[in-house]
Structure formats: C-alpha cells, structure tokens
GROMACS .gro file of C-alpha atoms in nm:
model
  298
    1MET     CA    1  -2.471  -0.089  -1.692
    2ALA     CA    2  -2.532   0.214  -1.923
    3GLU     CA    3  -2.455   0.215  -2.297
    4PRO     CA    4  -2.081   0.265  -2.351
    5ILE     CA    5  -1.930   0.604  -2.481
    6ILE     CA    6  -1.654   0.513  -2.719
    7SER     CA    7  -1.372   0.780  -2.786
    8ARG     CA    8  -1.128   0.684  -3.050
    9THR     CA    9  -0.941   1.010  -3.036
   10PRO     CA   10  -0.577   0.972  -2.915
   11ASP     CA   11  -0.610   1.268  -2.663
   12PRO     CA   12  -0.478   1.146  -2.436
   13LEU     CA   13  -0.581   0.784  -2.528
   14PRO     CA   14  -0.878   0.606  -2.698
   15THR     CA   15  -1.119   0.496  -2.428
   16ILE     CA   16  -1.450   0.318  -2.362
   17THR     CA   17  -1.655   0.493  -2.093
   18PHE     CA   18  -1.958   0.352  -1.908
   19PRO     CA   19  -2.157   0.625  -1.757
   20PRO     CA   20  -2.295   0.588  -1.403
   21THR     CA   21  -2.674   0.473  -1.375
   22ALA     CA   22  -2.703   0.701  -1.061
   23PRO     CA   23  -2.581   1.042  -0.983
   24HIS     CA   24  -2.210   1.050  -1.048
   25THR     CA   25  -1.991   1.036  -0.734
   26HIS     CA   26  -1.680   0.841  -0.828
   27THR     CA   27  -1.465   0.725  -1.129
   28VAL     CA   28  -1.272   0.406  -1.182
   29ILE     CA   29  -0.991   0.423  -1.445
   30PHE     CA   30  -0.910   0.058  -1.516
   31LEU     CA   31  -0.617  -0.048  -1.741
   32HIS     CA   32  -0.617  -0.387  -1.931
   33GLY     CA   33  -0.346  -0.629  -1.963
   34ARG     CA   34  -0.093  -0.699  -2.249
   35GLY     CA   35  -0.248  -0.802  -2.572
   36ASP     CA   36  -0.603  -0.708  -2.469
   37ASN     CA   37  -0.830  -0.438  -2.588
   38ILE     CA   38  -1.086  -0.215  -2.425
   39THR     CA   39  -1.381  -0.373  -2.590
   40ALA     CA   40  -1.304  -0.722  -2.456
   41PHE     CA   41  -1.176  -0.604  -2.131
   42SER     CA   42  -1.481  -0.377  -2.048
   43LYS     CA   43  -1.701  -0.682  -2.120
   44ALA     CA   44  -1.487  -0.907  -1.895
   45ILE     CA   45  -1.548  -0.652  -1.612
   46GLN     CA   46  -1.917  -0.687  -1.664
   47ARG     CA   47  -1.902  -1.073  -1.663
   48TRP     CA   48  -1.677  -1.082  -1.345
   49ARG     CA   49  -1.925  -1.182  -1.075
   50GLY     CA   50  -1.923  -1.205  -0.699
   51SER     CA   51  -2.111  -1.442  -0.468
   52TYR     CA   52  -2.428  -1.241  -0.518
   53GLY     CA   53  -2.424  -1.277  -0.889
   54ARG     CA   54  -2.354  -0.902  -0.955
   55SER     CA   55  -2.062  -0.731  -1.123
   56LEU     CA   56  -1.874  -0.429  -0.986
   57PRO     CA   57  -2.055  -0.181  -1.216
   58GLU     CA   58  -2.390  -0.308  -1.081
   59LEU     CA   59  -2.279  -0.292  -0.726
   60PHE     CA   60  -2.160   0.067  -0.771
   61PRO     CA   61  -2.410   0.242  -0.992
   62SER     CA   62  -2.281   0.594  -0.902
   63PHE     CA   63  -1.921   0.517  -1.054
   64ARG     CA   64  -1.820   0.604  -1.398
   65TRP     CA   65  -1.586   0.324  -1.556
   66VAL     CA   66  -1.324   0.450  -1.797
   67PHE     CA   67  -1.116   0.192  -1.990
   68PRO     CA   68  -0.819   0.343  -2.181
   69GLN     CA   69  -0.659   0.154  -2.462
   70ALA     CA   70  -0.291   0.077  -2.476
   71PRO     CA   71  -0.120   0.155  -2.805
   72MET     CA   72   0.005  -0.102  -3.058
   73ARG     CA   73   0.384  -0.158  -2.992
   74GLN     CA   74   0.626  -0.376  -3.155
   75VAL     CA   75   0.709  -0.697  -2.965
   76VAL     CA   76   1.097  -0.653  -2.997
   77SER     CA   77   1.168  -1.013  -2.873
   78LEU     CA   78   0.958  -1.143  -3.188
   79SER     CA   79   1.113  -0.898  -3.431
   80ARG     CA   80   1.287  -1.181  -3.620
   81VAL     CA   81   0.981  -1.389  -3.717
   82PRO     CA   82   0.957  -1.478  -4.074
   83ASN     CA   83   0.671  -1.246  -4.156
   84GLY     CA   84   0.833  -0.943  -4.004
   85PRO     CA   85   0.774  -0.728  -3.691
   86VAL     CA   86   0.493  -0.834  -3.454
   87TYR     CA   87   0.279  -0.564  -3.291
   88TRP     CA   88   0.059  -0.620  -2.978
   89PRO     CA   89  -0.156  -0.379  -2.774
   90GLN     CA   90   0.076  -0.316  -2.471
   91TRP     CA   91   0.145  -0.039  -2.232
   92PHE     CA   92   0.522  -0.116  -2.256
   93ASP     CA   93   0.734  -0.387  -2.416
   94VAL     CA   94   0.883  -0.689  -2.236
   95TRP     CA   95   1.193  -0.865  -2.361
   96ASN     CA   96   1.158  -1.196  -2.162
   97ALA     CA   97   0.811  -1.268  -1.997
   98SER     CA   98   0.992  -1.566  -1.814
   99ASP     CA   99   1.243  -1.319  -1.660
  100PHE     CA  100   1.117  -0.959  -1.652
  101SER     CA  101   1.459  -0.844  -1.517
  102GLU     CA  102   1.629  -0.944  -1.854
  103ARG     CA  103   1.693  -0.644  -2.076
  104GLU     CA  104   1.455  -0.425  -1.849
  105GLU     CA  105   1.540  -0.122  -2.063
  106HIS     CA  106   1.280  -0.224  -2.310
  107GLN     CA  107   1.015  -0.138  -2.058
  108LEU     CA  108   1.119   0.220  -2.018
  109THR     CA  109   0.999   0.364  -2.352
  110GLY     CA  110   0.639   0.256  -2.301
  111LEU     CA  111   0.625   0.362  -1.940
  112ARG     CA  112   0.778   0.707  -1.999
  113GLU     CA  113   0.510   0.764  -2.268
  114MET     CA  114   0.207   0.610  -2.083
  115VAL     CA  115   0.249   0.768  -1.729
  116PRO     CA  116   0.204   1.129  -1.826
  117LEU     CA  117  -0.097   1.024  -2.047
  118ILE     CA  118  -0.260   0.827  -1.759
  119ARG     CA  119  -0.210   1.130  -1.527
  120ARG     CA  120  -0.392   1.345  -1.780
  121ILE     CA  121  -0.702   1.101  -1.764
  122ILE     CA  122  -0.685   1.098  -1.383
  123ARG     CA  123  -0.683   1.482  -1.397
  124ARG     CA  124  -0.972   1.501  -1.634
  125GLU     CA  125  -1.182   1.270  -1.423
  126ALA     CA  126  -1.105   1.465  -1.105
  127GLU     CA  127  -1.208   1.789  -1.275
  128ALA     CA  128  -1.545   1.616  -1.369
  129LEU     CA  129  -1.586   1.552  -0.998
  130GLY     CA  130  -1.540   1.902  -0.900
  131GLY     CA  131  -1.167   1.872  -0.856
  132ARG     CA  132  -1.194   1.577  -0.623
  133TRP     CA  133  -0.895   1.355  -0.705
  134ASP     CA  134  -0.987   1.151  -0.388
  135ARG     CA  135  -1.290   1.033  -0.577
  136VAL     CA  136  -1.091   0.880  -0.852
  137VAL     CA  137  -0.986   0.511  -0.839
  138LEU     CA  138  -0.695   0.383  -1.035
  139ALA     CA  139  -0.689   0.004  -1.124
  140GLY     CA  140  -0.514  -0.227  -1.348
  141ILE     CA  141  -0.447  -0.597  -1.426
  142SER     CA  142  -0.119  -0.750  -1.509
  143MET     CA  143   0.067  -0.502  -1.733
  144GLY     CA  144  -0.213  -0.246  -1.668
  145GLY     CA  145  -0.136  -0.296  -1.300
  146ALA     CA  146   0.227  -0.240  -1.348
  147THR     CA  147   0.152   0.081  -1.559
  148SER     CA  148  -0.088   0.214  -1.299
  149LEU     CA  149   0.158   0.142  -1.024
  150HIS     CA  150   0.426   0.363  -1.188
  151THR     CA  151   0.170   0.629  -1.245
  152LEU     CA  152   0.101   0.637  -0.870
  153PHE     CA  153   0.472   0.648  -0.805
  154ASN     CA  154   0.495   0.961  -1.027
  155LEU     CA  155   0.172   1.139  -0.911
  156SER     CA  156   0.117   1.458  -0.715
  157VAL     CA  157  -0.220   1.531  -0.597
  158PRO     CA  158  -0.316   1.889  -0.462
  159GLU     CA  159  -0.420   1.913  -0.109
  160GLU     CA  160  -0.742   2.100  -0.213
  161GLY     CA  161  -0.815   1.787  -0.428
  162GLY     CA  162  -0.786   1.560  -0.137
  163GLY     CA  163  -0.420   1.497  -0.147
  164ARG     CA  164  -0.461   1.138  -0.256
  165LEU     CA  165  -0.669   0.908  -0.487
  166ALA     CA  166  -0.981   0.739  -0.370
  167ALA     CA  167  -0.803   0.383  -0.402
  168PHE     CA  168  -0.564   0.186  -0.592
  169MET     CA  169  -0.635  -0.170  -0.712
  170ALA     CA  170  -0.406  -0.406  -0.886
  171PHE     CA  171  -0.477  -0.769  -0.997
  172CYS     CA  172  -0.195  -1.023  -1.074
  173ALA     CA  173   0.051  -0.742  -1.098
  174ARG     CA  174   0.426  -0.689  -1.048
  175CYS     CA  175   0.657  -0.397  -1.031
  176PRO     CA  176   0.892  -0.327  -1.316
  177PHE     CA  177   1.239  -0.217  -1.182
  178ALA     CA  178   1.163  -0.367  -0.841
  179GLY     CA  179   1.445  -0.342  -0.584
  180ARG     CA  180   1.472   0.033  -0.586
  181ASP     CA  181   1.338   0.288  -0.332
  182LEU     CA  182   1.064   0.530  -0.434
  183GLU     CA  183   1.308   0.810  -0.559
  184GLY     CA  184   1.490   0.529  -0.748
  185MET     CA  185   1.155   0.431  -0.928
  186ARG     CA  186   1.108   0.781  -1.035
  187VAL     CA  187   1.484   0.839  -1.136
  188VAL     CA  188   1.474   0.519  -1.356
  189LEU     CA  189   1.176   0.658  -1.552
  190GLY     CA  190   1.352   0.989  -1.575
  191LEU     CA  191   1.033   1.188  -1.626
  192PRO     CA  192   1.107   1.567  -1.648
  193LYS     CA  193   1.088   1.721  -1.298
  194ASP     CA  194   0.892   2.033  -1.423
  195ILE     CA  195   0.632   1.833  -1.611
  196GLU     CA  196   0.273   1.879  -1.474
  197GLY     CA  197   0.186   1.645  -1.199
  198GLN     CA  198   0.534   1.522  -1.126
  199PRO     CA  199   0.603   1.494  -0.753
  200SER     CA  200   0.896   1.679  -0.596
  201LEU     CA  201   1.192   1.505  -0.432
  202GLY     CA  202   1.076   1.317  -0.133
  203GLU     CA  203   0.715   1.372  -0.190
  204ASP     CA  204   0.530   1.053  -0.098
  205ALA     CA  205   0.184   1.162   0.027
  206VAL     CA  206  -0.017   1.013  -0.243
  207LEU     CA  207   0.154   0.674  -0.203
  208ARG     CA  208   0.097   0.682   0.177
  209ARG     CA  209  -0.258   0.811   0.168
  210THR     CA  210  -0.423   0.611  -0.109
  211PRO     CA  211  -0.572   0.283   0.018
  212MET     CA  212  -0.443  -0.013  -0.189
  213LEU     CA  213  -0.584  -0.353  -0.276
  214LEU     CA  214  -0.371  -0.625  -0.432
  215GLU     CA  215  -0.522  -0.954  -0.549
  216HIS     CA  216  -0.320  -1.257  -0.679
  217CYS     CA  217  -0.382  -1.620  -0.763
  218VAL     CA  218  -0.119  -1.867  -0.629
  219ASP     CA  219  -0.127  -2.065  -0.946
  220ASP     CA  220  -0.070  -1.769  -1.186
  221PRO     CA  221   0.167  -1.909  -1.449
  222LEU     CA  222   0.290  -1.575  -1.587
  223VAL     CA  223   0.325  -1.322  -1.300
  224LYS     CA  224   0.432  -1.554  -1.031
  225ILE     CA  225   0.275  -1.515  -0.680
  226GLU     CA  226   0.625  -1.448  -0.541
  227ARG     CA  227   0.638  -1.131  -0.758
  228GLY     CA  228   0.295  -1.021  -0.620
  229ARG     CA  229   0.416  -1.071  -0.267
  230ASP     CA  230   0.724  -0.879  -0.349
  231LEU     CA  231   0.511  -0.585  -0.462
  232ARG     CA  232   0.313  -0.607  -0.151
  233ASP     CA  233   0.623  -0.584   0.071
  234MET     CA  234   0.769  -0.313  -0.138
  235LEU     CA  235   0.467  -0.089  -0.095
  236VAL     CA  236   0.440  -0.146   0.264
  237ALA     CA  237   0.805  -0.050   0.288
  238PHE     CA  238   0.727   0.259   0.098
  239GLY     CA  239   0.467   0.354   0.366
  240ALA     CA  240   0.146   0.245   0.184
  241GLN     CA  241  -0.177   0.111   0.339
  242VAL     CA  242  -0.201  -0.223   0.156
  243GLU     CA  243  -0.459  -0.500   0.167
  244TRP     CA  244  -0.334  -0.832   0.024
  245LYS     CA  245  -0.557  -1.109  -0.104
  246GLU     CA  246  -0.426  -1.431  -0.247
  247TYR     CA  247  -0.634  -1.709  -0.385
  248PRO     CA  248  -0.521  -2.086  -0.429
  249ASN     CA  249  -0.650  -2.095  -0.794
  250GLY     CA  250  -0.755  -1.869  -1.072
  251GLY     CA  251  -0.448  -1.839  -1.293
  252HIS     CA  252  -0.355  -1.510  -1.444
  253TRP     CA  253  -0.684  -1.340  -1.411
  254PHE     CA  254  -0.952  -1.224  -1.173
  255HIS     CA  255  -1.054  -1.460  -0.917
  256GLU     CA  256  -1.432  -1.532  -0.895
  257PRO     CA  257  -1.636  -1.516  -0.685
  258GLU     CA  258  -1.424  -1.431  -0.377
  259GLY     CA  259  -1.191  -1.187  -0.575
  260LEU     CA  260  -1.492  -0.966  -0.671
  261ASP     CA  261  -1.636  -0.994  -0.318
  262ASP     CA  262  -1.312  -0.866  -0.176
  263ALA     CA  263  -1.287  -0.587  -0.426
  264ALA     CA  264  -1.639  -0.477  -0.365
  265SER     CA  265  -1.595  -0.478   0.007
  266PHE     CA  266  -1.261  -0.285  -0.033
  267LEU     CA  267  -1.445  -0.003  -0.238
  268GLN     CA  268  -1.747  -0.011   0.004
  269ARG     CA  269  -1.506   0.048   0.293
  270VAL     CA  270  -1.228   0.276   0.176
  271VAL     CA  271  -1.411   0.465  -0.100
  272LEU     CA  272  -1.772   0.493   0.024
  273GLY     CA  273  -1.717   0.431   0.402
  274ASN     CA  274  -1.969   0.162   0.435
  275GLU     CA  275  -1.863  -0.133   0.649
  276GLY     CA  276  -2.022  -0.472   0.581
  277ASP     CA  277  -2.279  -0.374   0.315
  278PRO     CA  278  -2.488  -0.696   0.273
  279ALA     CA  279  -2.543  -0.613  -0.098
  280VAL     CA  280  -2.171  -0.697  -0.125
  281GLY     CA  281  -2.197  -1.017   0.066
  282LYS     CA  282  -1.905  -0.955   0.288
  283THR     CA  283  -1.949  -0.877   0.668
  284GLU     CA  284  -1.619  -1.004   0.812
  285LYS     CA  285  -1.305  -0.777   0.855
  286ASP     CA  286  -1.041  -0.812   0.570
  287GLN     CA  287  -0.685  -0.869   0.669
  288THR     CA  288  -0.509  -0.532   0.634
  289VAL     CA  289  -0.135  -0.481   0.603
  290GLN     CA  290  -0.071  -0.105   0.716
  291HIS     CA  291   0.250   0.085   0.777
  292VAL     CA  292   0.269   0.222   1.119
  293ASP     CA  293   0.277   0.575   0.989
  294ALA     CA  294  -0.022   0.581   0.838
  295MET     CA  295  -0.050  -0.976  -1.673
  296ASP     CA  296  -0.104  -1.194  -1.931
  297LEU     CA  297   0.258  -1.144  -2.006
  298SER     CA  298   0.332  -0.814  -1.827
   0.00000   0.00000   0.00000
C-alpha cells in the first residue's frame, strides 16, 4: 500500500487517503465505527486478510482508499458522569446501545450533518475519475455502515455519471429509523429538497442499481444478527440487489478470512467484472438475494 496522504482540513471532513499503486480506476470511501479513528481503522483494513494472506488494498492496487474521520460528539447518555461531558468520535449519537429505538431523535442531528458531507466526498472522488460515479464504492462498518446507508438513501447520481455507485458494502450494520419506506427514511432526516444531490420524490434508481454486500457475524454482541437480517430484508423490499453473508463467529468486526474473501469476490465480480479470479481465492458462486426488478456501539 502506498504512503498515506493525511488531510486534517475539515472540508468536507479530515481524511486519510491511500493512493493506488497502479493506474487509478476506482475509489473506496470507507467509514469507521463509533469511537474509532482513521489512523487505527485504515491500519485495520491493511491487517484484514483473506485466505491467500492479502488485504483488500493489496488485491485491488488500482483502487484509491479514502477514510473520513467522524467528528467528536458528546455522548448524551453519559452527560451526567462525575467528570463532566464525554465526547467520542461518532457520526451520530446513540442514547441506548442495547435498544437503538429508544430516544431515536438523538441520532438525527449527526445524520443530518454527515450525509451531505459524505455526498461531497463521493462527488469529489467521482470527479477525480472523470465524472464516473459508478467507479466509486461506498462502505462502512457498524455506525459507519449506518451512516453510509442513509447517504445512499439520500443520493442522486446523474445518468451521465453512471446513474449509480460502483457498489455499497456494510459490515455488522443496522438501519437507524428502520420500519419506514424509502420516502419515510428521507422524510425523517428532513434534508432540504433543493440541496445539491438530494433525490426527488420517488427517485430510487441509485438504490436499485447499486450492487450491495452485507456481512454480519451471528455472535455480534452489539448489533445483533437480527438487525442485520432486518436491514437485508428492508433493502430487498426497496428493490436493491443484495448479497448477504453471515458467519458463525467473529463478533462485532470483520470476519477473517472468509469475510475478506467474500468482499474481494464481490468487488471482483460487480465492480471489475471478473468472475472467479484465482488471486481472490473464490471460484464458487455466491448466494445473491435480488429483487425481481432489477458497530462497536452503532
């Protein structure tokens, strides 16, 4: 992996970027989980290995890897501790990590702030690829997955840019404000309808066209496997093309090595169009759930 480029400017967010080691063809924007930081998280991605002993950046040398940093936010549920307010890096705040539906309104402020900023990063990376939004992968783990998901709900991509993203990947993720239809998801965030990149009423092309991979460990103690399965079923109901992978163990983190093998196979097939590349170590067909029309504590 090339030496990282560290940007500490807040426009739109501080990032660590790992340039490609081959001619640049795609970009992965990867959001970390609650309480994490981009230095530790980008190193974790480099350490995550598949059955062939290689990381995703090593398997995809033409990809640029962009890791945005979540801002420090007050953890409201810990505001009465003796030493005063507690602040963590988090995309949005959560009142009760054992019951995410309790006082859900605390999640709104962060999501309303972050979704437009993540959209700006996506636009910037698409422009660096000649306007090809369909060469940008959006990914996230835990709370980063939840934030990426709401970004996808509130994303419009021009047809000349491909009309979709290259792919969406979420790991041990859930959906804040689950139980609503797609328009309900947009209404609850309440982003201005005239803001740049906001989809129009009924617009769902990006969600339907963008291939998706969800990975979740059955023994996840924080985001229970049921929440991941609910997310899968919700996305399929929205018309999305979803590949679902669950693993018997691994906790609230990436599964190794099968989880990386599955992610690499997914990227090979849906982004690069290469079926069964032996460098990835996967030749069998993955189970795909497709619509007929087609976190730490987060």
